[in-house]
Amino acid sequence: MRITVLSVGRLRPPYADDVAHYTKLLGRYARLDLVEVREDEQVARRIPERAYVSLLALGGEEFDSVGFSRFLEQRRMSGRDLCFVLGGAFGSDLEEDARIDHRFSLGRMTLPHQLARVVLLEQLYRGHKILAGEPYHH
């Protein structure tokens, strides 16, 4: 399964170092593509064909780490690639797009969109460690 993280906006320091760190760690477990677009209008055309699309959105499904690892395993078992979409500072224009399969929330607190990208990558790494039966709390 290929995982695409499709984000609006360019990543800037200090978040760029954290994204690079988790991208490297995730390389052991998953094929990861990080795609940046300048504006929300460009997101729709960059969604991979036939991917299961999970939009990070207010009111989306929330998981604990073990639940998120189960979500990842279900996606892997489905045979479809997985695409997470993170809108820009003002959300996403994709709320009504028919290609959205799932809405996902990192929690009820509002996070800067660059920090949300780091948190998502960390949780992807943690979820894969859980699936591999490796320690993940430290």
mmCIF file of C-alpha atoms in Angstrom, residues 35-108:
data_model
loop_
_atom_site.group_PDB
_atom_site.id
_atom_site.type_symbol
_atom_site.label_atom_id
_atom_site.label_comp_id
_atom_site.label_asym_id
_atom_site.label_seq_id
_atom_site.Cartn_x
_atom_site.Cartn_y
_atom_site.Cartn_z
ATOM 1 C CA VAL A 35 2.735 16.045 -2.117
ATOM 2 C CA GLU A 36 2.461 19.794 -1.605
ATOM 3 C CA VAL A 37 0.210 22.083 -3.610
ATOM 4 C CA ARG A 38 -0.005 25.850 -3.406
ATOM 5 C CA GLU A 39 -3.784 26.266 -3.214
ATOM 6 C CA ASP A 40 -6.864 24.242 -2.307
ATOM 7 C CA GLU A 41 -8.030 24.314 -5.923
ATOM 8 C CA GLN A 42 -5.046 22.157 -6.914
ATOM 9 C CA VAL A 43 -5.783 19.355 -4.446
ATOM 10 C CA ALA A 44 -8.494 17.524 -6.390
ATOM 11 C CA ARG A 45 -6.329 16.854 -9.414
ATOM 12 C CA ARG A 46 -3.462 15.490 -7.272
ATOM 13 C CA ILE A 47 -5.512 12.804 -5.509
ATOM 14 C CA PRO A 48 -4.168 9.438 -6.683
ATOM 15 C CA GLU A 49 -6.532 7.342 -8.787
ATOM 16 C CA ARG A 50 -8.381 4.584 -6.930
ATOM 17 C CA ALA A 51 -6.974 5.679 -3.559
ATOM 18 C CA TYR A 52 -9.015 5.584 -0.372
ATOM 19 C CA VAL A 53 -9.207 9.290 0.495
ATOM 20 C CA SER A 54 -9.265 10.460 4.098
ATOM 21 C CA LEU A 55 -9.823 14.185 4.571
ATOM 22 C CA LEU A 56 -8.572 15.720 7.799
ATOM 23 C CA ALA A 57 -11.591 17.694 8.927
ATOM 24 C CA LEU A 58 -13.322 19.048 11.984
ATOM 25 C CA GLY A 59 -15.837 16.522 13.208
ATOM 26 C CA GLY A 60 -14.043 13.631 11.506
ATOM 27 C CA GLU A 61 -13.505 10.251 13.119
ATOM 28 C CA GLU A 62 -11.062 10.305 16.021
ATOM 29 C CA PHE A 63 -8.842 7.356 16.958
ATOM 30 C CA ASP A 64 -6.527 6.365 19.736
ATOM 31 C CA SER A 65 -3.182 5.002 18.512
ATOM 32 C CA VAL A 66 -4.244 1.336 18.525
ATOM 33 C CA GLY A 67 -7.492 2.195 16.740
ATOM 34 C CA PHE A 68 -5.557 4.144 14.115
ATOM 35 C CA SER A 69 -3.254 1.159 13.567
ATOM 36 C CA ARG A 70 -6.362 -0.989 12.971
ATOM 37 C CA PHE A 71 -7.616 1.597 10.480
ATOM 38 C CA LEU A 72 -4.276 1.380 8.638
ATOM 39 C CA GLU A 73 -4.445 -2.425 8.572
ATOM 40 C CA GLN A 74 -8.004 -2.338 7.195
ATOM 41 C CA ARG A 75 -6.868 -0.009 4.441
ATOM 42 C CA ARG A 76 -3.908 -2.279 3.647
ATOM 43 C CA MET A 77 -6.171 -5.341 3.505
ATOM 44 C CA SER A 78 -8.540 -3.546 1.113
ATOM 45 C CA GLY A 79 -5.836 -3.438 -1.552
ATOM 46 C CA ARG A 80 -6.255 0.287 -2.197
ATOM 47 C CA ASP A 81 -3.656 2.973 -1.682
ATOM 48 C CA LEU A 82 -4.375 5.534 1.028
ATOM 49 C CA CYS A 83 -4.389 9.308 0.614
ATOM 50 C CA PHE A 84 -4.663 11.774 3.499
ATOM 51 C CA VAL A 85 -5.654 15.305 2.485
ATOM 52 C CA LEU A 86 -4.713 18.257 4.699
ATOM 53 C CA GLY A 87 -6.218 21.576 3.688
ATOM 54 C CA GLY A 88 -4.545 24.915 4.154
ATOM 55 C CA ALA A 89 -4.990 27.395 6.960
ATOM 56 C CA PHE A 90 -8.670 27.832 6.086
ATOM 57 C CA GLY A 91 -9.599 24.162 5.641
ATOM 58 C CA SER A 92 -10.358 22.427 2.375
ATOM 59 C CA ASP A 93 -12.669 22.873 -0.600
ATOM 60 C CA LEU A 94 -13.125 19.095 -0.788
ATOM 61 C CA GLU A 95 -15.796 18.754 1.907
ATOM 62 C CA GLU A 96 -18.447 17.865 -0.685
ATOM 63 C CA ASP A 97 -16.196 15.978 -3.128
ATOM 64 C CA ALA A 98 -17.606 12.520 -3.923
ATOM 65 C CA ARG A 99 -14.106 11.019 -3.843
ATOM 66 C CA ILE A 100 -13.800 11.569 -0.094
ATOM 67 C CA ASP A 101 -14.206 8.166 1.540
ATOM 68 C CA HIS A 102 -13.553 9.182 5.126
ATOM 69 C CA ARG A 103 -13.221 12.183 7.382
ATOM 70 C CA PHE A 104 -10.514 12.027 10.014
ATOM 71 C CA SER A 105 -9.686 14.295 12.932
ATOM 72 C CA LEU A 106 -6.500 14.506 14.971
ATOM 73 C CA GLY A 107 -8.613 15.810 17.839
ATOM 74 C CA ARG A 108 -10.931 18.638 18.716
#
